[in-house]
Amino acid sequence: MSKHYLTTPIYYVNAWPHLGHAYTTLAADILARYYRLKGDEVLFLTGTDEHGAKIQQAADKAGKAPQIFVDEVSSRYKAVWEKLNISYDQFIRTTDAEHIASVQKFMERLQERKALYLEEYSGLYCVGCEKFITEKDLVDGKCPDHGTAPEKIKEKNYFFKLKEYLPFVKQLIEKDEIKILPQEKKNEVLGLFKQELEDFSLSRQNVTWGIPMPFDTAQTVYVWVDALINYISAVGYGRDEVKYKKWWPADLHLMAKEILKFHAVYWPAMLMAAGEKLPHEIFVHGYFTVNGEKMSKTKGNVLDPVAMVEKFGADATRYLLMSQFPFERDGDIKAEQFMEKYNSDLANNLGNLVSRVSQMIEKFFNGEVPEFEIEVDYDLEKINRLLEELQFSRALEEMWKIISTANQMIEEEKPWELAQNRNMDKLGRLLYTLSVMIKDLALALEPVMPETADKIQQIFKQKVIQKTVPLFPRLYVNPPKLKHNYFPKHI
Ligand code: MSP
């Protein structure tokens, strides 16, 4: 039995969760469910990133004390994950006392191992990115991602001796000891080593909403360092040796490209400096835009996963999101096409198949389909392989091929005519084959659409099969609003 420690990024709590956060979390959920079904041991970790200037500013803007503010937004994350049936094993918050203790232990360790030094530094800091940026990154004096002017910061900070570890990190990535997928992202990371990668400051003098540096409480830990440590603090770093030994290193860190440098360069270097093991794999999935534009508060095009679940249901939302485009590629979400896809793939193809077959078994065989020796020509192992490779849309395509083959068999073999001609042997064989296909399909679907898989299994495991209500009622009106209520009134 193998173990799988899977992580998502921990999300900032400056605003409510949106479809981008849901995308990564769903992918992790599908993998977690897949491996659990296989009988493997899984720890699926997600959570919220709650410290730093950006969160402090959002709390100020909302007129709330930071702790109250982060409590509210973090619970919103949990509520949204519940709606989407996200089966996380652990939800970490960087304001948890246990996490704070681990971060401080880690800082002490770096200090003991002489990986830190104090230095006066001045630079341009983008609060939206929570990182220093350079003049040449700016467009019209503003951060291109956030459209805001960076702050000039001049402080004395603890610096991390990143440069000392770079050659080792590079080598590990080259040798795939830290595997970075897809390949082009590995190349991008290796490209970073050709540029100047500088030591970075891992403490802040003027940010009070953070974890105090244990040996210099006038400083707080830089929010990105605090956040990265979540992956080890969640499994008990510095507190619970048994749990830590069992789960660390992580098997898979999932994320999108904008935070790859932190995960592929800074994080391994920090771990190495502290003498800890390194994560096995980093998978970078595509970034999506909405009708060609980046989701942003100012553009008002941020899509809300809850609105989507309310319109389509959790399973359909999971299907619609994961079948859009190959997971490793960037893509564009066209929300107005969701309804069409819902109606064709789910209501027509899958839903109709299940109701037609169950209805015919009830009608022609009083619910008891006879058994036959049959052969089917699809490869469930291929679907498993695609899921393990995080090729979710391709895995779904394979499943939908089974659905179309089944529907085609019904069209071609015309079971109602077989019944009229009392050709019960052929009819029985057909319905038995279809029921086997549907059961296999339900198994394959389980990680992606757990509720639907369960409903199908309930119907087809009965000794006497009865016709069912439609799994996916047809929808006639486009979702009026998938827009995000970005800053809810009460926050
Ligand atoms: N708090 C940091 C992560 C710290 S991890 C130690 C952070 N948070 S975030 O809230 O901005 O989440 C970023 C992540 O959300 C992305 O890496 C990706 O996983 C997901 N996505 C956000 N928008 C997305 C899209 N438009 N498309 C795909 N994924 C998206 O960065």
Short mmCIF file of C-alpha atoms and ligand atoms in Angstrom, two decimals:
data_model
loop_
_atom_site.label_atom_id
_atom_site.label_comp_id
_atom_site.label_asym_id
_atom_site.label_seq_id
_atom_site.Cartn_x
_atom_site.Cartn_y
_atom_site.Cartn_z
CA MET A 1 0.00 0.00 0.00
CA SER A 2 1.47 3.34 -0.92
CA LYS A 3 0.88 6.70 0.73
CA HIS A 4 -0.07 9.90 -1.02
CA TYR A 5 0.40 13.22 0.69
CA LEU A 6 -1.30 15.70 -1.65
CA THR A 7 -1.46 19.44 -1.17
CA THR A 8 -3.11 22.49 -2.72
CA PRO A 9 -1.76 25.99 -2.22
CA ILE A 10 -3.19 27.55 0.89
CA TYR A 11 -5.39 30.36 -0.36
CA TYR A 12 -5.26 34.00 0.66
CA VAL A 13 -8.18 35.13 2.73
CA ASN A 14 -8.32 38.69 1.42
CA ALA A 15 -11.47 37.77 -0.51
CA TRP A 16 -13.89 34.90 -0.98
CA PRO A 17 -12.97 31.73 -2.86
CA HIS A 18 -13.52 31.78 -6.61
CA LEU A 19 -13.53 29.28 -9.44
CA GLY A 20 -9.73 29.38 -9.78
CA HIS A 21 -9.28 28.16 -6.21
CA ALA A 22 -12.00 25.57 -6.80
CA TYR A 23 -10.16 24.25 -9.85
CA THR A 24 -6.97 23.27 -8.02
CA THR A 25 -8.85 21.98 -5.00
CA LEU A 26 -11.10 19.84 -7.17
CA ALA A 27 -8.14 18.30 -8.92
CA ALA A 28 -6.60 17.38 -5.58
CA ASP A 29 -9.94 15.98 -4.46
CA ILE A 30 -10.23 13.76 -7.54
CA LEU A 31 -6.75 12.35 -6.93
CA ALA A 32 -7.42 11.86 -3.23
CA ARG A 33 -10.65 10.00 -3.95
CA TYR A 34 -9.00 7.95 -6.68
CA TYR A 35 -6.17 6.77 -4.44
CA ARG A 36 -8.49 6.08 -1.51
CA LEU A 37 -10.65 3.90 -3.76
CA LYS A 38 -7.52 2.08 -4.82
CA GLY A 39 -6.90 1.30 -1.17
CA ASP A 40 -3.91 3.61 -0.73
CA GLU A 41 -3.35 5.85 2.25
CA VAL A 42 -4.08 9.48 1.51
CA LEU A 43 -3.53 12.76 3.26
CA PHE A 44 -5.17 15.54 1.31
CA LEU A 45 -4.26 18.93 2.73
CA THR A 46 -5.72 22.31 1.90
CA GLY A 47 -6.16 25.48 3.90
CA THR A 48 -5.86 29.24 4.13
CA ASP A 49 -2.98 31.71 4.11
CA GLU A 50 -3.94 34.33 6.66
CA HIS A 51 -1.03 36.58 7.56
CA GLY A 52 0.78 39.50 5.97
CA ALA A 53 0.19 43.03 4.77
CA LYS A 54 -2.36 42.07 2.12
CA ILE A 55 -4.67 40.39 4.62
CA GLN A 56 -4.11 43.14 7.18
CA GLN A 57 -5.16 45.72 4.58
CA ALA A 58 -8.24 43.74 3.55
CA ALA A 59 -9.28 43.49 7.22
CA ASP A 60 -8.72 47.22 7.71
CA LYS A 61 -10.79 47.96 4.64
CA ALA A 62 -13.59 45.81 5.99
CA GLY A 63 -13.30 47.60 9.34
CA LYS A 64 -12.64 44.36 11.20
CA ALA A 65 -9.97 43.09 13.52
CA PRO A 66 -7.74 40.81 11.45
CA GLN A 67 -8.48 37.67 13.46
CA ILE A 68 -12.22 38.15 13.10
CA PHE A 69 -11.84 38.89 9.42
CA VAL A 70 -9.69 35.83 8.69
CA ASP A 71 -12.01 33.60 10.73
CA GLU A 72 -14.90 34.66 8.52
CA VAL A 73 -13.18 34.23 5.18
CA SER A 74 -11.52 30.97 6.18
CA SER A 75 -14.89 29.51 7.18
CA ARG A 76 -16.25 30.62 3.85
CA TYR A 77 -13.57 28.48 2.20
CA LYS A 78 -14.63 25.50 4.26
CA ALA A 79 -18.28 26.09 3.39
CA VAL A 80 -17.52 26.29 -0.32
CA TRP A 81 -15.45 23.11 -0.20
CA GLU A 82 -18.34 21.37 1.50
CA LYS A 83 -20.69 22.44 -1.30
CA LEU A 84 -18.30 21.04 -3.86
CA ASN A 85 -17.88 17.78 -1.91
CA ILE A 86 -14.19 18.33 -1.34
CA SER A 87 -12.97 15.47 0.82
CA TYR A 88 -9.91 17.10 2.37
CA ASP A 89 -8.39 15.24 5.31
CA GLN A 90 -6.94 18.31 6.89
CA PHE A 91 -7.56 22.04 6.63
CA ILE A 92 -4.69 24.16 7.87
CA ARG A 93 -4.87 27.81 8.81
CA THR A 94 -1.68 29.77 9.25
CA THR A 95 -3.20 31.37 12.34
CA ASP A 96 -3.48 27.94 14.02
CA ALA A 97 -1.38 27.78 17.18
CA GLU A 98 0.23 24.52 16.00
CA HIS A 99 1.30 26.07 12.73
CA ILE A 100 2.75 29.09 14.52
CA ALA A 101 4.77 26.78 16.77
CA SER A 102 6.14 24.87 13.76
CA VAL A 103 7.07 28.05 11.91
CA GLN A 104 8.98 29.33 14.92
CA LYS A 105 10.77 25.98 15.27
CA PHE A 106 11.74 26.16 11.62
CA MET A 107 13.10 29.69 12.00
CA GLU A 108 15.17 28.62 14.99
CA ARG A 109 16.51 25.73 13.01
CA LEU A 110 17.57 27.99 10.13
CA GLN A 111 19.24 30.32 12.60
CA GLU A 112 21.08 27.42 14.29
CA ARG A 113 22.26 26.11 10.97
CA LYS A 114 23.54 29.56 10.05
CA ALA A 115 21.29 29.99 7.05
CA LEU A 116 20.28 33.54 8.03
CA TYR A 117 21.92 36.95 8.31
CA LEU A 118 20.70 40.44 9.17
CA GLU A 119 20.91 43.14 6.56
CA GLU A 120 19.48 46.52 5.77
CA TYR A 121 17.52 46.36 2.56
CA SER A 122 15.49 48.68 0.44
CA GLY A 123 13.25 47.72 -2.42
CA LEU A 124 9.85 47.97 -4.08
CA TYR A 125 7.22 45.74 -2.54
CA CYS A 126 3.91 44.77 -4.14
CA VAL A 127 1.42 43.97 -1.39
CA GLY A 128 -0.91 42.23 -3.90
CA CYS A 129 1.87 39.80 -4.87
CA GLU A 130 3.37 39.83 -1.37
CA LYS A 131 6.82 40.07 -2.88
CA PHE A 132 9.55 42.49 -3.85
CA ILE A 133 9.51 43.51 -7.47
CA THR A 134 11.97 45.44 -9.58
CA GLU A 135 11.57 48.65 -11.62
CA LYS A 136 11.67 46.66 -14.82
CA ASP A 137 8.66 44.54 -13.77
CA LEU A 138 6.50 47.66 -13.55
CA VAL A 139 4.16 48.95 -16.25
CA ASP A 140 3.55 52.70 -15.93
CA GLY A 141 4.97 52.51 -12.43
CA LYS A 142 2.46 49.84 -11.41
CA CYS A 143 2.50 46.10 -10.82
CA PRO A 144 1.04 44.58 -14.01
CA ASP A 145 -0.86 41.91 -12.07
CA HIS A 146 -2.45 44.16 -9.50
CA GLY A 147 -2.52 47.57 -11.15
CA THR A 148 -1.19 49.16 -7.98
CA ALA A 149 2.00 51.09 -7.30
CA PRO A 150 4.48 49.17 -5.14
CA GLU A 151 5.60 50.48 -1.75
CA LYS A 152 9.17 51.56 -1.14
CA ILE A 153 10.46 49.58 1.80
CA LYS A 154 13.65 50.17 3.69
CA GLU A 155 14.23 47.92 6.68
CA LYS A 156 16.68 45.72 8.47
CA ASN A 157 15.60 42.11 7.85
CA TYR A 158 16.76 38.56 8.29
CA PHE A 159 17.94 37.28 4.96
CA PHE A 160 18.00 33.69 3.85
CA LYS A 161 21.21 32.49 2.17
CA LEU A 162 19.37 31.24 -0.89
CA LYS A 163 22.46 31.38 -3.11
CA GLU A 164 24.26 28.76 -1.06
CA TYR A 165 21.63 26.16 -1.89
CA LEU A 166 20.90 27.00 -5.51
CA PRO A 167 23.37 24.61 -7.18
CA PHE A 168 21.96 21.70 -5.17
CA VAL A 169 18.34 22.59 -5.86
CA LYS A 170 19.10 22.93 -9.55
CA GLN A 171 20.73 19.55 -9.65
CA LEU A 172 17.83 17.86 -7.88
CA ILE A 173 15.39 19.36 -10.35
CA GLU A 174 17.53 18.34 -13.31
CA LYS A 175 17.69 14.79 -12.02
CA ASP A 176 13.94 14.73 -11.35
CA GLU A 177 14.54 14.10 -7.70
CA ILE A 178 12.13 16.97 -7.32
CA LYS A 179 9.95 16.25 -10.30
CA ILE A 180 8.42 19.29 -11.93
CA LEU A 181 5.60 18.61 -14.34
CA PRO A 182 4.71 19.34 -17.08
CA GLN A 183 8.15 19.24 -18.69
CA GLU A 184 7.95 22.82 -20.01
CA LYS A 185 7.51 24.08 -16.46
CA LYS A 186 10.60 22.17 -15.41
CA ASN A 187 12.47 23.94 -18.21
CA GLU A 188 11.08 27.29 -17.07
CA VAL A 189 12.30 26.66 -13.55
CA LEU A 190 15.73 25.59 -14.78
CA GLY A 191 15.79 28.83 -16.78
CA LEU A 192 15.40 30.78 -13.53
CA PHE A 193 18.78 29.54 -12.36
CA LYS A 194 20.43 31.29 -15.28
CA GLN A 195 19.15 34.63 -14.04
CA GLU A 196 20.22 36.34 -10.88
CA LEU A 197 18.45 34.64 -8.00
CA GLU A 198 19.18 36.64 -4.88
CA ASP A 199 19.08 35.86 -1.20
CA PHE A 200 15.69 36.99 0.07
CA SER A 201 14.51 38.54 3.28
CA LEU A 202 12.36 36.23 5.34
CA SER A 203 11.28 38.65 8.00
CA ARG A 204 9.48 42.00 8.14
CA GLN A 205 9.91 44.87 10.52
CA ASN A 206 6.76 46.76 9.73
CA VAL A 207 4.21 44.00 9.29
CA THR A 208 2.58 43.27 12.61
CA TRP A 209 0.01 40.75 11.36
CA GLY A 210 2.38 37.81 11.22
CA ILE A 211 4.28 35.26 13.27
CA PRO A 212 6.98 36.83 15.47
CA MET A 213 10.54 35.72 14.71
CA PRO A 214 11.31 33.66 17.81
CA PHE A 215 14.76 35.17 18.38
CA ASP A 216 13.81 38.73 17.45
CA THR A 217 10.20 39.50 18.19
CA ALA A 218 10.43 42.96 16.66
CA GLN A 219 10.21 41.16 13.31
CA THR A 220 7.54 38.90 11.84
CA VAL A 221 8.07 36.00 9.46
CA TYR A 222 7.62 36.91 5.77
CA VAL A 223 4.18 35.69 4.74
CA TRP A 224 5.46 33.44 1.94
CA VAL A 225 7.84 31.66 4.28
CA ASP A 226 5.08 31.30 6.85
CA ALA A 227 2.81 29.90 4.11
CA LEU A 228 5.25 27.39 2.60
CA ILE A 229 5.94 25.92 6.01
CA ASN A 230 2.27 24.87 6.18
CA TYR A 231 3.14 21.76 4.19
CA ILE A 232 5.33 20.46 7.01
CA SER A 233 3.56 22.04 9.97
CA ALA A 234 0.34 20.28 8.91
CA VAL A 235 2.08 16.95 9.45
CA GLY A 236 3.53 17.94 12.78
CA TYR A 237 6.95 19.45 12.01
CA GLY A 238 8.76 20.06 15.27
CA ARG A 239 5.76 18.81 17.25
CA ASP A 240 4.71 15.31 16.23
CA GLU A 241 7.60 13.16 15.07
CA VAL A 242 5.44 10.11 14.34
CA LYS A 243 3.02 11.92 12.09
CA TYR A 244 5.85 13.81 10.42
CA LYS A 245 7.79 10.64 9.66
CA LYS A 246 4.71 8.98 8.30
CA TRP A 247 3.73 11.69 5.82
CA TRP A 248 6.63 13.98 4.96
CA PRO A 249 7.88 14.44 2.22
CA ALA A 250 4.82 15.48 0.26
CA ASP A 251 4.14 13.36 -2.78
CA LEU A 252 2.54 16.14 -4.76
CA HIS A 253 2.28 19.91 -4.48
CA LEU A 254 -0.40 21.18 -6.87
CA MET A 255 -0.57 24.79 -8.03
CA ALA A 256 -0.71 27.21 -10.96
CA LYS A 257 2.33 28.82 -12.51
CA GLU A 258 2.34 32.18 -10.74
CA ILE A 259 3.61 30.63 -7.52
CA LEU A 260 5.99 28.09 -9.02
CA LYS A 261 9.20 29.94 -8.18
CA PHE A 262 8.31 29.95 -4.50
CA HIS A 263 7.63 26.23 -4.56
CA ALA A 264 10.35 25.02 -6.88
CA VAL A 265 13.25 27.23 -5.77
CA TYR A 266 12.67 28.88 -2.40
CA TRP A 267 10.88 26.00 -0.71
CA PRO A 268 13.39 23.23 -1.52
CA ALA A 269 16.25 25.55 -0.56
CA MET A 270 14.63 26.34 2.77
CA LEU A 271 14.02 22.65 3.48
CA MET A 272 17.57 21.80 2.53
CA ALA A 273 18.90 24.51 4.81
CA ALA A 274 16.86 23.09 7.68
CA GLY A 275 18.03 19.54 6.90
CA GLU A 276 14.61 18.24 5.88
CA LYS A 277 13.57 16.00 3.01
CA LEU A 278 12.30 17.53 -0.20
CA PRO A 279 8.90 17.11 -1.88
CA HIS A 280 8.68 14.47 -4.60
CA GLU A 281 6.65 16.29 -7.21
CA ILE A 282 5.32 19.70 -8.14
CA PHE A 283 2.55 19.75 -10.72
CA VAL A 284 1.70 23.04 -12.37
CA HIS A 285 -1.72 23.14 -13.94
CA GLY A 286 -3.01 25.66 -16.45
CA TYR A 287 -4.32 29.07 -15.61
CA PHE A 288 -7.70 30.00 -16.92
CA THR A 289 -9.21 33.22 -18.08
CA VAL A 290 -12.91 34.01 -18.32
CA ASN A 291 -14.04 35.00 -21.80
CA GLY A 292 -10.46 35.84 -22.60
CA GLU A 293 -9.80 37.97 -19.53
CA LYS A 294 -8.06 37.36 -16.25
CA MET A 295 -10.57 37.12 -13.40
CA SER A 296 -10.32 40.30 -11.40
CA LYS A 297 -12.31 42.29 -8.91
CA THR A 298 -11.97 45.44 -10.98
CA LYS A 299 -13.27 43.75 -14.11
CA GLY A 300 -16.08 42.17 -12.09
CA ASN A 301 -15.68 38.84 -13.92
CA VAL A 302 -14.79 36.64 -10.98
CA LEU A 303 -16.76 33.41 -11.14
CA ASP A 304 -18.32 31.98 -8.02
CA PRO A 305 -18.22 28.22 -7.44
CA VAL A 306 -21.25 28.41 -5.14
CA ALA A 307 -23.42 30.03 -7.81
CA MET A 308 -22.35 27.26 -10.13
CA VAL A 309 -23.20 24.51 -7.65
CA GLU A 310 -26.57 26.11 -7.04
CA LYS A 311 -27.32 26.13 -10.74
CA PHE A 312 -25.93 22.75 -11.80
CA GLY A 313 -25.30 20.74 -8.62
CA ALA A 314 -21.94 19.71 -7.20
CA ASP A 315 -21.20 16.81 -9.53
CA ALA A 316 -22.11 18.68 -12.70
CA THR A 317 -19.94 21.59 -11.58
CA ARG A 318 -17.07 19.19 -11.00
CA TYR A 319 -17.58 17.68 -14.46
CA LEU A 320 -17.97 21.01 -16.24
CA LEU A 321 -14.81 22.41 -14.71
CA MET A 322 -12.58 19.41 -15.17
CA SER A 323 -13.69 18.58 -18.72
CA GLN A 324 -13.06 22.09 -20.11
CA PHE A 325 -9.49 21.74 -21.28
CA PRO A 326 -6.38 19.66 -20.58
CA PHE A 327 -5.37 20.27 -16.99
CA GLU A 328 -1.79 21.19 -17.77
CA ARG A 329 -2.80 23.80 -20.37
CA ASP A 330 -4.04 27.33 -19.95
CA GLY A 331 -7.59 27.79 -21.15
CA ASP A 332 -10.54 30.06 -21.40
CA ILE A 333 -13.78 29.44 -19.55
CA LYS A 334 -16.91 30.37 -21.41
CA ALA A 335 -19.52 30.22 -18.70
CA GLU A 336 -22.40 30.59 -21.15
CA GLN A 337 -21.42 27.27 -22.70
CA PHE A 338 -21.80 25.42 -19.43
CA MET A 339 -25.54 24.94 -19.89
CA GLU A 340 -25.17 23.50 -23.37
CA LYS A 341 -22.50 21.11 -22.16
CA TYR A 342 -24.59 20.19 -19.13
CA ASN A 343 -27.56 19.38 -21.34
CA SER A 344 -25.63 17.43 -23.94
CA ASP A 345 -23.05 15.52 -21.87
CA LEU A 346 -24.92 15.06 -18.63
CA ALA A 347 -28.67 15.30 -19.20
CA ASN A 348 -28.65 13.61 -22.64
CA ASN A 349 -25.68 11.30 -22.84
CA LEU A 350 -25.16 10.08 -19.30
CA GLY A 351 -28.54 10.76 -17.69
CA ASN A 352 -30.59 9.34 -20.54
CA LEU A 353 -28.47 6.25 -20.79
CA VAL A 354 -29.00 5.40 -17.14
CA SER A 355 -32.73 6.06 -17.23
CA ARG A 356 -33.33 4.28 -20.55
CA VAL A 357 -31.45 1.17 -19.51
CA SER A 358 -33.01 0.96 -16.05
CA GLN A 359 -36.45 1.55 -17.56
CA MET A 360 -36.02 -1.19 -20.17
CA ILE A 361 -34.76 -3.68 -17.61
CA GLU A 362 -37.82 -2.97 -15.50
CA LYS A 363 -40.19 -3.08 -18.43
CA PHE A 364 -38.89 -6.07 -20.38
CA PHE A 365 -37.47 -8.25 -17.58
CA ASN A 366 -39.41 -7.13 -14.51
CA GLY A 367 -36.23 -5.54 -13.23
CA GLU A 368 -34.18 -8.74 -13.28
CA VAL A 369 -31.69 -8.77 -16.10
CA PRO A 370 -30.40 -12.26 -17.00
CA GLU A 371 -26.62 -12.85 -17.02
CA PHE A 372 -24.59 -13.61 -20.15
CA GLU A 373 -20.98 -14.25 -21.11
CA ILE A 374 -19.98 -10.96 -22.70
CA GLU A 375 -16.95 -9.05 -23.86
CA VAL A 376 -16.49 -5.32 -23.64
CA ASP A 377 -13.82 -3.40 -25.46
CA TYR A 378 -12.90 -0.47 -23.30
CA ASP A 379 -9.86 -0.14 -21.10
CA LEU A 380 -10.58 0.95 -17.55
CA GLU A 381 -6.87 0.78 -16.78
CA LYS A 382 -6.29 3.49 -19.34
CA ILE A 383 -8.72 5.74 -17.48
CA ASN A 384 -6.89 5.05 -14.24
CA ARG A 385 -3.59 5.87 -15.87
CA LEU A 386 -4.93 9.15 -17.19
CA LEU A 387 -6.19 10.10 -13.73
CA GLU A 388 -2.83 9.27 -12.19
CA GLU A 389 -1.20 11.51 -14.80
CA LEU A 390 -3.66 14.29 -13.89
CA GLN A 391 -5.10 14.19 -17.39
CA PHE A 392 -8.60 14.75 -16.10
CA SER A 393 -10.24 15.97 -19.29
CA ARG A 394 -8.81 13.04 -21.23
CA ALA A 395 -9.94 10.57 -18.59
CA LEU A 396 -13.42 12.05 -18.85
CA GLU A 397 -13.32 11.78 -22.64
CA GLU A 398 -12.57 8.08 -22.29
CA MET A 399 -15.51 7.67 -19.93
CA TRP A 400 -17.77 9.53 -22.31
CA LYS A 401 -16.66 7.20 -25.10
CA ILE A 402 -18.13 4.33 -23.09
CA ILE A 403 -21.34 6.34 -22.78
CA SER A 404 -21.56 7.01 -26.51
CA THR A 405 -20.81 3.40 -27.36
CA ALA A 406 -23.63 2.33 -25.05
CA ASN A 407 -26.05 4.86 -26.52
CA GLN A 408 -25.04 3.81 -30.01
CA MET A 409 -25.69 0.17 -29.18
CA ILE A 410 -29.22 1.11 -28.17
CA GLU A 411 -29.77 3.07 -31.39
CA GLU A 412 -28.43 0.26 -33.54
CA GLU A 413 -29.88 -2.78 -31.85
CA LYS A 414 -33.30 -1.18 -31.27
CA PRO A 415 -34.29 -2.98 -28.06
CA TRP A 416 -37.97 -2.01 -28.35
CA GLU A 417 -38.14 -3.84 -31.71
CA LEU A 418 -36.36 -6.84 -30.18
CA ALA A 419 -39.04 -6.84 -27.50
CA GLN A 420 -41.84 -6.58 -30.05
CA ASN A 421 -40.38 -9.54 -31.94
CA ARG A 422 -39.95 -11.45 -28.67
CA ASN A 423 -36.24 -11.80 -29.36
CA MET A 424 -35.64 -12.01 -25.62
CA ASP A 425 -32.24 -13.66 -25.79
CA LYS A 426 -30.74 -10.87 -27.87
CA LEU A 427 -32.56 -8.27 -25.81
CA GLY A 428 -31.35 -9.76 -22.55
CA ARG A 429 -27.79 -9.92 -23.78
CA LEU A 430 -27.97 -6.28 -24.87
CA LEU A 431 -29.41 -5.04 -21.59
CA TYR A 432 -26.99 -7.12 -19.57
CA THR A 433 -24.05 -5.70 -21.56
CA LEU A 434 -25.35 -2.19 -21.06
CA SER A 435 -25.76 -2.71 -17.35
CA VAL A 436 -22.18 -3.97 -17.07
CA MET A 437 -20.96 -0.94 -18.99
CA ILE A 438 -22.92 1.38 -16.73
CA LYS A 439 -21.53 -0.25 -13.60
CA ASP A 440 -17.97 -0.01 -14.90
CA LEU A 441 -18.59 3.58 -15.81
CA ALA A 442 -19.88 4.35 -12.32
CA LEU A 443 -16.64 2.96 -10.87
CA ALA A 444 -14.53 5.11 -13.16
CA LEU A 445 -16.66 8.17 -12.45
CA GLU A 446 -16.48 7.86 -8.69
CA PRO A 447 -13.49 10.14 -8.03
CA VAL A 448 -14.84 12.87 -10.29
CA MET A 449 -18.58 12.66 -9.69
CA PRO A 450 -19.00 10.84 -6.39
CA GLU A 451 -22.71 11.50 -5.87
CA THR A 452 -23.67 10.44 -9.38
CA ALA A 453 -21.52 7.33 -9.20
CA ASP A 454 -23.19 6.43 -5.94
CA LYS A 455 -26.69 6.96 -7.37
CA ILE A 456 -25.90 4.77 -10.37
CA GLN A 457 -24.41 2.08 -8.15
CA GLN A 458 -27.50 2.13 -5.93
CA ILE A 459 -29.75 1.57 -8.94
CA PHE A 460 -27.73 -1.17 -10.59
CA LYS A 461 -26.70 -3.15 -7.55
CA GLN A 462 -30.35 -4.04 -6.78
CA LYS A 463 -31.61 -7.51 -7.49
CA VAL A 464 -34.64 -5.90 -9.03
CA ILE A 465 -33.74 -2.81 -11.03
CA GLN A 466 -36.29 -0.03 -11.22
CA LYS A 467 -36.50 2.90 -13.55
CA THR A 468 -35.16 6.08 -12.05
CA VAL A 469 -35.80 9.76 -11.96
CA PRO A 470 -33.43 11.63 -14.31
CA LEU A 471 -29.94 12.07 -12.84
CA PHE A 472 -29.56 15.45 -14.53
CA PRO A 473 -32.82 17.26 -15.29
CA ARG A 474 -32.55 19.34 -18.46
CA LEU A 475 -31.97 23.02 -17.94
CA TYR A 476 -33.58 25.58 -20.16
CA VAL A 477 -32.40 28.91 -18.88
CA ASN A 478 -28.82 30.03 -18.88
CA PRO A 479 -27.49 30.65 -15.41
CA PRO A 480 -28.40 34.27 -14.79
CA LYS A 481 -25.41 34.96 -12.61
CA LEU A 482 -22.25 33.07 -12.04
CA LYS A 483 -20.67 36.35 -11.05
CA HIS A 484 -18.98 36.50 -7.76
CA ASN A 485 -20.26 38.53 -4.88
CA TYR A 486 -16.66 39.46 -4.28
CA PHE A 487 -16.88 41.57 -1.19
CA PRO A 488 -19.91 40.34 0.66
CA LYS A 489 -21.69 43.01 2.65
CA HIS A 490 -21.01 41.57 6.06
CA ILE A 491 -17.25 41.37 5.56
N1 MSP B 1 -1.39 32.13 -0.62
C1 MSP B 1 -0.69 31.87 -1.81
C2 MSP B 1 -0.24 30.43 -1.88
C3 MSP B 1 0.61 29.96 -0.75
S1 MSP B 1 0.96 28.26 -0.88
C4 MSP B 1 2.17 27.97 0.23
C5 MSP B 1 -1.59 32.17 -3.00
N2 MSP B 1 -2.90 32.15 -2.79
S2 MSP B 1 -4.04 32.43 -3.89
O1 MSP B 1 -5.27 32.56 -3.15
O2 MSP B 1 -3.69 33.52 -4.71
O3 MSP B 1 -4.15 31.12 -4.75
C6 MSP B 1 -3.35 30.92 -5.88
C7 MSP B 1 -3.72 29.58 -6.49
O4 MSP B 1 -5.14 29.53 -6.78
C8 MSP B 1 -3.08 29.28 -7.84
O5 MSP B 1 -1.75 28.82 -7.73
C9 MSP B 1 -4.02 28.23 -8.37
O6 MSP B 1 -3.81 27.03 -7.69
C10 MSP B 1 -5.38 28.80 -7.98
N3 MSP B 1 -5.90 29.71 -8.98
C11 MSP B 1 -6.27 31.02 -8.78
N4 MSP B 1 -6.77 31.53 -9.95
C12 MSP B 1 -6.72 30.59 -10.91
C13 MSP B 1 -7.08 30.58 -12.27
N5 MSP B 1 -7.61 31.63 -12.87
N6 MSP B 1 -6.83 29.44 -12.97
C14 MSP B 1 -6.28 28.35 -12.38
N7 MSP B 1 -5.94 28.33 -11.09
C15 MSP B 1 -6.16 29.42 -10.31
O7 MSP B 1 -1.07 32.34 -4.09
#
